[in-house]
Coordinates of C-alpha atoms in Angstrom, one line a residue:
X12 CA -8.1 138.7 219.1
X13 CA -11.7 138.6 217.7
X14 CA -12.4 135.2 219.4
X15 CA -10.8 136.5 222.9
X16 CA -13.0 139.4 223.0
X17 CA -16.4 137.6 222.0
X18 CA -15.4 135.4 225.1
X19 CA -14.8 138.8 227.3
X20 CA -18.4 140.1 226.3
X21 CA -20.2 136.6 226.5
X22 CA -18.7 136.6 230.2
X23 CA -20.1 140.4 230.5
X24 CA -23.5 138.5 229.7
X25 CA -23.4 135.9 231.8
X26 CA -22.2 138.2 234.0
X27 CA -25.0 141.0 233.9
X28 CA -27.7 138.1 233.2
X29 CA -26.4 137.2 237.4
X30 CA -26.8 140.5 238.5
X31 CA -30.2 140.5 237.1
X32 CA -31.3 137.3 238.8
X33 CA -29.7 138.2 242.1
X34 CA -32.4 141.6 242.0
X35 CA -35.2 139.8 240.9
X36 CA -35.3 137.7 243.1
X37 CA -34.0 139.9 246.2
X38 CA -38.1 141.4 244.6
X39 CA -39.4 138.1 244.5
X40 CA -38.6 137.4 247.8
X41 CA -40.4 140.8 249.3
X42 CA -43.3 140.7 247.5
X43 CA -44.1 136.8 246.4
X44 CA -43.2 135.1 249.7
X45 CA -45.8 132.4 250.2
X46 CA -44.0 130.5 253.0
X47 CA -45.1 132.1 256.4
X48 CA -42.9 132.0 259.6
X49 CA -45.4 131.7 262.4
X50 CA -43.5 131.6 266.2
X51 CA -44.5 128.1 268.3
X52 CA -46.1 125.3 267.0
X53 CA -49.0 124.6 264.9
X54 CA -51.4 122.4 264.0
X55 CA -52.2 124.2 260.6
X56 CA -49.9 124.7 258.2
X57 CA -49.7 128.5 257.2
X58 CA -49.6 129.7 253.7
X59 CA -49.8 133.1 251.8
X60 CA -53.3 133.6 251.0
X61 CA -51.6 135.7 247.5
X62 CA -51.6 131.8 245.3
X63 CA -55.2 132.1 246.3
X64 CA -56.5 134.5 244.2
X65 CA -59.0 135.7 245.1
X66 CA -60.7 137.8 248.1
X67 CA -60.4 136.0 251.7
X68 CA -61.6 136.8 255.1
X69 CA -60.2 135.9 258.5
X70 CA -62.2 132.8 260.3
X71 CA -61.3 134.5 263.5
X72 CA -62.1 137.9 263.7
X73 CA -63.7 137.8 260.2
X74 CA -62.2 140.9 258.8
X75 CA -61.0 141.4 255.1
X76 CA -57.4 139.9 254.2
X77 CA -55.0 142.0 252.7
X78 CA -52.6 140.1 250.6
X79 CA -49.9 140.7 252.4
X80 CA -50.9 139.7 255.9
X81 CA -53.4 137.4 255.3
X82 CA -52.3 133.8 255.6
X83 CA -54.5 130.1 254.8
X84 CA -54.0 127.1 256.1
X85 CA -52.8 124.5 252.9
X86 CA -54.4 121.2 254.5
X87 CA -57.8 122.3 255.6
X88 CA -58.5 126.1 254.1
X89 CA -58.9 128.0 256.9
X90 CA -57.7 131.4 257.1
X91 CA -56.3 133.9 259.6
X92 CA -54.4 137.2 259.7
X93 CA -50.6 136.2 260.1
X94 CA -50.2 137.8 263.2
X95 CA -49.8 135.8 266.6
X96 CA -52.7 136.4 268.5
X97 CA -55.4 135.2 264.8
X98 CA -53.3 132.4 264.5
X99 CA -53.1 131.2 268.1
X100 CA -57.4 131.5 268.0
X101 CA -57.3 129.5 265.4
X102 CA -55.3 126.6 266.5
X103 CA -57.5 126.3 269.1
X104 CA -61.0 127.0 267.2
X105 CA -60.7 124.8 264.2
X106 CA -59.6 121.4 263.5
X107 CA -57.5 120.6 260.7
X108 CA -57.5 117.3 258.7
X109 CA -56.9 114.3 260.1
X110 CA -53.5 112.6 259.2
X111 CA -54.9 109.3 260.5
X112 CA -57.7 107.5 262.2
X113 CA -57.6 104.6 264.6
X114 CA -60.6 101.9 264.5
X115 CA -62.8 103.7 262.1
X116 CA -64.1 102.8 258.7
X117 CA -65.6 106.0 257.5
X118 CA -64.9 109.5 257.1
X119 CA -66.7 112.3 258.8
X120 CA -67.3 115.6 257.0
X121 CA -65.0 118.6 258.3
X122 CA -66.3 121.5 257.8
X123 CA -65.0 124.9 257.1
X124 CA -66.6 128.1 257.0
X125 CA -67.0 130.8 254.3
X126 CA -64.0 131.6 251.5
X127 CA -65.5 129.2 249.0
X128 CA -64.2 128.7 246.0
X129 CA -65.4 131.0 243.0
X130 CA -67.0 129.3 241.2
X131 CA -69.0 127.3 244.4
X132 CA -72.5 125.6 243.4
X133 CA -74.6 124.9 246.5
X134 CA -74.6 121.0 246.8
X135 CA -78.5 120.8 248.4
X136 CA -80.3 123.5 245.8
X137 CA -77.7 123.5 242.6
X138 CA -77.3 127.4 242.7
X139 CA -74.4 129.5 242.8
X140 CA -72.8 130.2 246.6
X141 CA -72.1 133.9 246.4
X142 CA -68.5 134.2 248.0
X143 CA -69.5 137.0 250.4
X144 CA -67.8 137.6 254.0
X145 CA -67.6 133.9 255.4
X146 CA -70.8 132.9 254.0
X147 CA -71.9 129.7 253.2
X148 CA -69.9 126.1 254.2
X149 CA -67.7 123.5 252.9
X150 CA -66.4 120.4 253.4
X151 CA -62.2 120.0 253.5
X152 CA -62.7 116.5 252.5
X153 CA -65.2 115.9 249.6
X154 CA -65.4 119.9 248.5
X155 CA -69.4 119.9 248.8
X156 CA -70.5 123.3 249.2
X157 CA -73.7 124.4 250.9
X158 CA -75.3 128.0 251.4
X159 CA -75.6 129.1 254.9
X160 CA -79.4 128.1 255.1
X161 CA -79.0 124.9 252.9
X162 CA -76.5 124.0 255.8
X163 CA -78.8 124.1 258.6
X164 CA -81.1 121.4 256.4
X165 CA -78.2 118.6 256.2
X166 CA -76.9 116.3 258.5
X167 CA -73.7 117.6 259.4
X168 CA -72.1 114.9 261.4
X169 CA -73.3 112.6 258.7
X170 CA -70.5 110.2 257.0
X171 CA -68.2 111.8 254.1
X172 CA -67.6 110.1 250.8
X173 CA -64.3 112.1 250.1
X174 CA -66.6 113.1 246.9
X175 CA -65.6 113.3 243.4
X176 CA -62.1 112.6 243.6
X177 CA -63.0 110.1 246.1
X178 CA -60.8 107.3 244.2
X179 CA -58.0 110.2 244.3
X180 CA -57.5 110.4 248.1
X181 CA -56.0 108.2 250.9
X182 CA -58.8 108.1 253.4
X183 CA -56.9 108.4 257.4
X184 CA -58.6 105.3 258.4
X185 CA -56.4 103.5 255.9
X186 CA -53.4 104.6 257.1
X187 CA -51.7 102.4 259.7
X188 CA -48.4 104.4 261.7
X189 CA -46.2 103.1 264.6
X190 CA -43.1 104.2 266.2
X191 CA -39.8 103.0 265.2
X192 CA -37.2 102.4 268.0
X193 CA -35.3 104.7 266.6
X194 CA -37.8 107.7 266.2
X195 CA -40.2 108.8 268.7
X196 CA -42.3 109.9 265.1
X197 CA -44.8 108.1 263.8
X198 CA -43.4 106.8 260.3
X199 CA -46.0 104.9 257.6
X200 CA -46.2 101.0 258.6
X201 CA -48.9 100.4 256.1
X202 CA -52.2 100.9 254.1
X203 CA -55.2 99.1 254.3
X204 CA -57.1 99.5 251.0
X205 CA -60.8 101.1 251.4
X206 CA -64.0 99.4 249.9
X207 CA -64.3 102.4 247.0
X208 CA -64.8 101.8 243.6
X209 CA -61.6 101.8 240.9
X210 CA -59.5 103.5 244.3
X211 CA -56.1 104.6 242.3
X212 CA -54.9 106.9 244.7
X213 CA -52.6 109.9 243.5
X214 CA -49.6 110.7 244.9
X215 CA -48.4 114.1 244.1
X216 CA -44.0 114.5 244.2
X217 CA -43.1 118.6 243.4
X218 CA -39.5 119.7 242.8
X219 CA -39.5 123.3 244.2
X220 CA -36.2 123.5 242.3
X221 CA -37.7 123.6 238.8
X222 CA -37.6 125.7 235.9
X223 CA -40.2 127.7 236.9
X224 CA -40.9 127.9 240.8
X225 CA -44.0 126.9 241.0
X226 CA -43.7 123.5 242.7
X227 CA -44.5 125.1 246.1
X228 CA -47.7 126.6 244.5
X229 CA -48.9 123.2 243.7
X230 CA -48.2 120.9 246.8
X231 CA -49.7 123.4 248.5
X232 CA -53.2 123.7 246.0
X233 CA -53.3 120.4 245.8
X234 CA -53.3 119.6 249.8
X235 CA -56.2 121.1 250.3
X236 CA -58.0 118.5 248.2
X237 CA -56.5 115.5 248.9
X238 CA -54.7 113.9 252.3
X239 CA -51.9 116.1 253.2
X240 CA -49.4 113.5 253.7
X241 CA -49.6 112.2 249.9
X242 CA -48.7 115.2 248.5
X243 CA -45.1 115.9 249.0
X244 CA -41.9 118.5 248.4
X245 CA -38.8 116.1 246.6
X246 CA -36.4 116.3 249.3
X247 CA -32.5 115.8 249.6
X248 CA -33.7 111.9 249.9
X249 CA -35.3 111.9 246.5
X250 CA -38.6 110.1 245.8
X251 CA -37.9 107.4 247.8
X252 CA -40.2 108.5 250.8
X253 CA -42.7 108.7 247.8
X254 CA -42.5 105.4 246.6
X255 CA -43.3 103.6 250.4
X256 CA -46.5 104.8 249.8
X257 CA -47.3 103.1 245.8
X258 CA -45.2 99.9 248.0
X259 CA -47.6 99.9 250.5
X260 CA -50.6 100.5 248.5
X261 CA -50.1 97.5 246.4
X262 CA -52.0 95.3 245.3
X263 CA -54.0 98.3 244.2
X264 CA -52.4 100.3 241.7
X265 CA -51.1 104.2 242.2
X266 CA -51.2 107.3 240.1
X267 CA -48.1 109.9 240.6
X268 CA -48.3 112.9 239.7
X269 CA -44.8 114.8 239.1
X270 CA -44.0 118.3 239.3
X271 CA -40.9 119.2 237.5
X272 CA -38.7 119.2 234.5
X273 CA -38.0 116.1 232.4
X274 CA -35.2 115.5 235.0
X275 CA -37.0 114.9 238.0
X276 CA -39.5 112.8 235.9
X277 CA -36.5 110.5 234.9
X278 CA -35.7 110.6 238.5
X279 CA -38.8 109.6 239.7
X280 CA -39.1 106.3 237.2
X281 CA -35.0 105.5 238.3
X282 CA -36.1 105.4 241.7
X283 CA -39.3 103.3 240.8
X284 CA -37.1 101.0 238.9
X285 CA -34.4 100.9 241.3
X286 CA -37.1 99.7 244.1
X287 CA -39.3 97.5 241.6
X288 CA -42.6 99.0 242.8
X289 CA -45.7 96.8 241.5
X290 CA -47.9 97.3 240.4
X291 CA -46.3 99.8 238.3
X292 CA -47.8 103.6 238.9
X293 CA -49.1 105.4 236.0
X294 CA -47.3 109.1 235.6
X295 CA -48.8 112.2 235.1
X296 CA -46.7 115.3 234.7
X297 CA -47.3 119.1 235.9
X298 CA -44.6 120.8 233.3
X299 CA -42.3 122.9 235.7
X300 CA -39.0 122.2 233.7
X301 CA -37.2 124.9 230.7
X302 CA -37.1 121.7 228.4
X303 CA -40.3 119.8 229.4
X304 CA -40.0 117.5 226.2
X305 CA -41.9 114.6 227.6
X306 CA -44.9 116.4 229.4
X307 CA -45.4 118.1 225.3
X308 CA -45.3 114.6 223.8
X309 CA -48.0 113.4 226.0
X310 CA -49.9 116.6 226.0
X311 CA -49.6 118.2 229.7
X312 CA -48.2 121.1 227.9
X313 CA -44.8 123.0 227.3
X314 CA -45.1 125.2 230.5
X315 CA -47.3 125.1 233.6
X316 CA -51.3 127.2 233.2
X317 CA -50.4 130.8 234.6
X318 CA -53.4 130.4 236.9
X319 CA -53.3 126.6 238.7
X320 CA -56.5 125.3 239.5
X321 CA -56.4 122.6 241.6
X322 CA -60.0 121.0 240.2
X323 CA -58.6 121.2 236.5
X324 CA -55.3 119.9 237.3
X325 CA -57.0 116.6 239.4
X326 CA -60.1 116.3 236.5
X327 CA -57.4 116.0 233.8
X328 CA -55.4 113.4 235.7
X329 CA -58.9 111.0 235.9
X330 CA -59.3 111.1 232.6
X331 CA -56.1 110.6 230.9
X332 CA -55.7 107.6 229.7
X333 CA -52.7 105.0 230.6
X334 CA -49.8 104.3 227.3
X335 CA -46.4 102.3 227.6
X336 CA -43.3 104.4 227.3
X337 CA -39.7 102.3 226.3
X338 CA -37.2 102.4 228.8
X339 CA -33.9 102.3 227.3
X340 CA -30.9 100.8 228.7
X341 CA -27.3 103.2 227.7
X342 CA -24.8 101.1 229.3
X343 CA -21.0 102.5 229.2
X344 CA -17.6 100.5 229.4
X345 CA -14.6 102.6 229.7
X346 CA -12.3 101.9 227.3
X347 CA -7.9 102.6 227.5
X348 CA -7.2 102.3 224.2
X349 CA -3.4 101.8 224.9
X350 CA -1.9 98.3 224.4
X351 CA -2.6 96.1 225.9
X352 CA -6.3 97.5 225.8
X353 CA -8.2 97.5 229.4
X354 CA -11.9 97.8 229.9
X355 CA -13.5 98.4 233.1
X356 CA -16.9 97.6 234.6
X357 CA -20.3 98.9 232.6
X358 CA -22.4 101.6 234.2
X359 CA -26.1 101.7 233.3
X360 CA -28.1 104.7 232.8
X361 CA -31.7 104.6 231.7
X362 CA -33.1 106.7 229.3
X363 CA -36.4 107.7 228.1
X364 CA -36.6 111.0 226.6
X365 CA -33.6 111.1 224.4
X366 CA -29.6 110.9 224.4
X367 CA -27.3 112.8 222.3
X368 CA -23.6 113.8 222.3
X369 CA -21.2 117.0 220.7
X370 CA -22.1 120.2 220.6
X371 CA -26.2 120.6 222.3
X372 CA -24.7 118.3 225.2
X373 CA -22.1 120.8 225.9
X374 CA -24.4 123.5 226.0
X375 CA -26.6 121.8 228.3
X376 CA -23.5 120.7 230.4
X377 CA -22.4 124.1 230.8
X378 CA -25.9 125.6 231.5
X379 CA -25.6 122.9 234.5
X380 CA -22.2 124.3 236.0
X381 CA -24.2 127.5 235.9
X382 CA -26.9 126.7 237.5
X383 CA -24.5 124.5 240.3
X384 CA -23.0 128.2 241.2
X385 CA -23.2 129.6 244.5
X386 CA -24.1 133.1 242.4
X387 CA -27.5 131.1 240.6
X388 CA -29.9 132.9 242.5
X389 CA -33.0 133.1 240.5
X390 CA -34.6 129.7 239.4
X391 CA -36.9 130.9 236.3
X392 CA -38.2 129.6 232.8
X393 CA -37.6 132.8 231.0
X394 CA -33.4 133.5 232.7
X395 CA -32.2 129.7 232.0
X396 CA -33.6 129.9 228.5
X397 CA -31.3 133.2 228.5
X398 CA -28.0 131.3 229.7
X399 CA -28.9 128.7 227.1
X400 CA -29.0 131.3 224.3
X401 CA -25.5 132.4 225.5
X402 CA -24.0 129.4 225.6
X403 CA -25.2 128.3 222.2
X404 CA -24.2 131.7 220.7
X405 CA -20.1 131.1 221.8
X406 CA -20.5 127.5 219.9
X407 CA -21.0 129.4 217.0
X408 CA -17.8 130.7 217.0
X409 CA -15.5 128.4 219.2
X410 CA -16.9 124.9 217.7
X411 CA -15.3 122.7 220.2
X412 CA -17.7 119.9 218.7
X413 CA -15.9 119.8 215.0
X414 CA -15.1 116.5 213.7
X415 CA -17.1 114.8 216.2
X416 CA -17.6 112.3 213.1
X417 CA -13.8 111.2 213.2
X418 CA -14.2 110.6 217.1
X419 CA -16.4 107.9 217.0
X420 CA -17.8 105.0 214.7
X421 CA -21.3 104.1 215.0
X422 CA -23.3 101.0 215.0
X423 CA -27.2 100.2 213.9
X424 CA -28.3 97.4 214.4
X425 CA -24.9 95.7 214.4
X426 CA -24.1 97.8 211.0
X427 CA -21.2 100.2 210.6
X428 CA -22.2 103.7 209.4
X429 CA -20.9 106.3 207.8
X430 CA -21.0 109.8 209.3
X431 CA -20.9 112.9 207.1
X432 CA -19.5 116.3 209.1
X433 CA -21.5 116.4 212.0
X434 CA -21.0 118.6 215.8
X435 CA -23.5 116.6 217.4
X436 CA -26.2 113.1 217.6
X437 CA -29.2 112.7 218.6
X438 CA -30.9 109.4 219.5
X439 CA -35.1 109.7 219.7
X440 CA -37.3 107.7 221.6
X441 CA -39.8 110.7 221.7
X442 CA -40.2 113.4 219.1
X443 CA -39.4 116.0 221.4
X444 CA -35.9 117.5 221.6
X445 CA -34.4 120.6 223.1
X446 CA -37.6 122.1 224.6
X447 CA -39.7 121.4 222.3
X448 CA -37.9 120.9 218.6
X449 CA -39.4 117.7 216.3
X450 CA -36.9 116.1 214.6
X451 CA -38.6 113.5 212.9
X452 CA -41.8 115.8 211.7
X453 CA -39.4 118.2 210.8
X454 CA -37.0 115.5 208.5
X455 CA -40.5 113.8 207.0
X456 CA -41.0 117.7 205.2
X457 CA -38.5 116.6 202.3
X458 CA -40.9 114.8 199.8
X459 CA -38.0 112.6 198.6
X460 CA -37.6 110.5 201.9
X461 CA -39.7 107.9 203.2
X462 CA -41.6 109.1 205.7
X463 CA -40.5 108.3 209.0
X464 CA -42.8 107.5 211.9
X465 CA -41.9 107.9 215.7
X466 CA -43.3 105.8 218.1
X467 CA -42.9 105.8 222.0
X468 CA -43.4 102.3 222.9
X469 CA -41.7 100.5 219.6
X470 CA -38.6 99.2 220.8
X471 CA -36.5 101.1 218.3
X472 CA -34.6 105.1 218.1
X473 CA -34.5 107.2 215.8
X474 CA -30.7 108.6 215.3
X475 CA -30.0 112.2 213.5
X476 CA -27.8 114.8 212.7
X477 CA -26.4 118.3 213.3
X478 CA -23.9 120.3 211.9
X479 CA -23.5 123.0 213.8
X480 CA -24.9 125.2 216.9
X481 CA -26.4 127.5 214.2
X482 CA -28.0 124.8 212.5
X483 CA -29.9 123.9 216.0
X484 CA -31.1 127.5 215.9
X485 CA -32.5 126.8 212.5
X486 CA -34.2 123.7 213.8
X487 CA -36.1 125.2 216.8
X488 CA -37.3 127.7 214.6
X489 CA -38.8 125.2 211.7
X490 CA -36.5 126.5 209.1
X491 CA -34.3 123.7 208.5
X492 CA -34.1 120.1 208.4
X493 CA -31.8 117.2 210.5
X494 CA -29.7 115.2 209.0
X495 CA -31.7 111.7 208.7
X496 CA -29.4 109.0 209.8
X497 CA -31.2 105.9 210.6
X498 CA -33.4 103.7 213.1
X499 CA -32.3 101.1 215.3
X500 CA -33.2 98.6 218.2
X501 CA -29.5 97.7 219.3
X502 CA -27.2 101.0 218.7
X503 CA -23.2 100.6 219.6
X504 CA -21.2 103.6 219.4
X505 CA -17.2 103.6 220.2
X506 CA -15.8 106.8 221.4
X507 CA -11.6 107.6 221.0
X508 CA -11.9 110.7 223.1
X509 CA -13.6 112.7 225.5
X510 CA -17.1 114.0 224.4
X511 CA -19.9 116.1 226.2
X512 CA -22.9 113.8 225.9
X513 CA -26.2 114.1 227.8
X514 CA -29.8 111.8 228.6
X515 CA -32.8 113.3 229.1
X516 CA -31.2 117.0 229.9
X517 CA -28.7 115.2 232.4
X518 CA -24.8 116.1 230.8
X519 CA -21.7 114.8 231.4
X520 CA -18.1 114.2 230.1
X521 CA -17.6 110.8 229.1
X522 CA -13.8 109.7 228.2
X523 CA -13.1 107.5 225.7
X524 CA -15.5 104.1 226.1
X525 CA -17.9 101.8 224.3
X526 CA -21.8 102.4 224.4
X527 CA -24.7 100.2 224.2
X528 CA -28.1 101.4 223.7
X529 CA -31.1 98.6 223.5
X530 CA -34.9 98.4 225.0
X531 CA -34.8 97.3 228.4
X532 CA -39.1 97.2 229.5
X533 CA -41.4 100.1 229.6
X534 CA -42.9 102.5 232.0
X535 CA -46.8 103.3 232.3
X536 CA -47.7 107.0 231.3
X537 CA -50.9 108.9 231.5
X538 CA -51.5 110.9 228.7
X539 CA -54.0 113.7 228.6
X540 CA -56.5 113.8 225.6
X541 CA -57.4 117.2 224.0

């Protein structure tokens, strides 16, 4: 009777957690809309002026923006009141940025006036641009600033340089787009490298799904500095439409920067993989995930800055530096036991983060069938974190995971090992697990042991240990130690029955089969230095 209530008032939880979401972000959506609904077409592409921050006046009639009816456009900067007749103005005032340029070879500055950036330094005297009323000029391509009477002293229609994140941008002259016969829209056909030095264009893929929300927030910071079209939402397709862009690029190399959870990173180097892009891009990461064990491990953070700041984000990218990360192949044979025995054919899944099975698989796999409900309203950091503390509380008592060393046998290195009680095993490539837990530093604090050292790019995988749900409690909170149970290049593991199991936060059930884990290549990474 005590284990059917606990199940009654962990449903209450889950329950009430819902109803919570469902307000929040009923809230959310009246007061944090950023999206903006304009009637007719548009040449701009409207935004609310709130992930600004900071004061804003209207190009058109130049009146003071409140937050709340003020919109910007995302590509070019300019900004408007939302209503009709502001907008309308504008679209036929001010140009926005090119998409692409026939028969030129250079870049001509666009220029935009007033609502400079805070911290604007004029470009022609090297003094502050105060940010008052729609003072002062800027460029939408290269970001020089100039003050209103330094402006009159330049040539304006001179040629633009894209400025400092010049090797960042796709210039529109580089661009080539035709018609397909079955599309009246103009689709990428190719790219035509420019003459600029070390060009390693960024591509910027944002899940708006993520963790925290804030993908929308960044694709649309980051259009204003670079060309609209390479920065990009991750759509039903995937990153696919991402990728002809690195494809056409080549032979010079691309940067990509992803915004999301270690998921959509995983499914961003699949799909590279999958389409053998060379050269191979170098991955930069935006942390907009619950887990985000990867982006800690190469030091973009455990969460995303609560202010973005588009310069920062782009400065950090140039001068992170390029590491190898091991791919590793997990390929699966279903297995029918019953005589005579039948296998079936191998499915592969890469893996780069980690894979484990038992008990913090099956949390993770039902935190997914939560978040798959119609009733999962409220995409935040803080709420999922609260689902996962409910679902690892009822493995406390229930255990479904017991004994998971009698249902299987595992294999290092072509060696047979024996498991002491265990609910659940983790296999390492980085030392970053369940949002943000290190197994290995936390197994090197026994004084007895060897110390063990984790590398990213070795080949090899570090296997533990872990008794219960409690005990991962423990371990997230530095109190405890994992079991230590080896380190392998080649791992084979044989499961007899079904078992949660889960790769880089991705969970599923797996019936009873035979697993193969080796190195299969490595991806390129940018890692940011402190």
């Amino acid at each position: 009777m005590e284990l059917i209530s606990f199940d009654l008032s962990l449903e209450a939880l889950i329950g009430s957690l819902f109803a919570l979401g469902a307000l929040f972000a009923f809230c959310r959506s009246l007061l944090l809309e950023d999206v903006i609904c304009i009637p007719g077409k548009s040449k701009h592409g409207w935004k609310s002026i709130k992930i600004l921050d900071r004061a804003s006046y209207c190009n058109v009639c130049e009146i003071l923006l409140t937050p709340s009816a003020g919109v910007f456009c995302d590509c070019c900067g300019i900004c408007s009141h939302a209503s009709r007749p502001c907008t309308r103005k504008a679209d036929k005032l001010f140009k926005c940025k090119e998409k692409w340029i026939h028969n030129e070879s250079a870049m001509r500055h666009l220029w935009v006036k007033g609502n400079l950036p805070l911290s604007a330094v004029c470009d022609e005297c090297g003094e502050d641009v105060e940010d008052v009323g729609l003072s002062g000029w800027r460029c939408a391509w290269c970001q020089r600033c100039y003050h209103t009477n330094c402006y009159k002293k330049i040539d304006v229609r001179g040629e633009c340089d894209l400025g400092e994140f010049s090797d960042m941008i796709f210039p529109p002259y580089t661009i080539v787009a035709a018609r397909t016969r079955e599309s009246m829209r103009l689709h990428l056909a190719g790219i035509k490298p420019p003459c600029i030095e070390n060009w390693e264009p960024l591509i910027v893929i944002a899940n708006t799904k993520s963790g925290s929300s804030t993908g929308a927030d960044v694709v649309s910071l980051l259009r204003g500095y670079l060309h609209p079209l390479q920065v990009m939402e991750l759509g039903s397709r995937g990153p696919q439409d991402a990728m002809q862009w690195a494809a056409k690029a080549s032979p010079r190399p691309c940067r990509i920067l992803v915004a999301g959870g270690d998921g959509t990173i995983g499914w961003v180097l699949n799909t590279m993989y999958t389409l053998n892009i060379k050269p191979m891009p170098s991955i930069a990461i935006m942390p907009l995930g619950t887990g985000n064990d990867l982006s800690r491990v190469l030091g973009w953070g455990a969460e995303p800055p609560s202010t973005l700041d588009p310069l920062e984000i782009l400065r950090n990218i140039k001068k992170a530096r390029s590491i190898n990360l091991d791919r590793f192949s997990l390929q699966i044979e279903k297995v029918h036991y019953r005589l005579p025995i039948q296998r079936h054919p191998m499915k592969t899944i890469n893996v780069y983060n980690y894979f484990s099975m038992g008990v913090d698989a099956l949390v993770t796999y039902n935190f997914h069938k939560t978040r798959e409900s119609r009733f999962y309203v409220l995409s935040s950091r803080i709420f999922n974190k609260l689902i996962y503390f409910g679902f690892g509380t009822q493995q406390i008592v229930q255990r479904d995971c017991e004994g998971l060393e009698k249902k299987i046998e595992l294999y290092l290195d072509n060696r047979l090992v024996r498991l002491p009680e265990l609910q659940s095993i983790v296999f390492l490539n980085i030392d970053s697990w369940g949002a943000g837990c290190k197994l290995c530093e936390l197994s090197n604090n026994d004084d007895e042991s060897p110390k063990l050292v984790n590398s990213i790019s070795d080949g090899a995988m570090e296997i533990f240990g872990i008794v219960s749900s409690f005990h991962i409690a423990q371990l997230q909170c530095g109190i405890s130690k994992p079991i230590r149970i080896g380190q392998a290049k080649n791992i084979r593991l044989v499961i007899k029955t079904t078992c949660p199991m889960q790769a880089d936060g991705e969970p599923w059930m797996q019936a009873p089969a035979e697993l193969h884990i080796s190195s299969r290549g490595q991806v390129r990474m940018l890692k940011m230095e402190s």
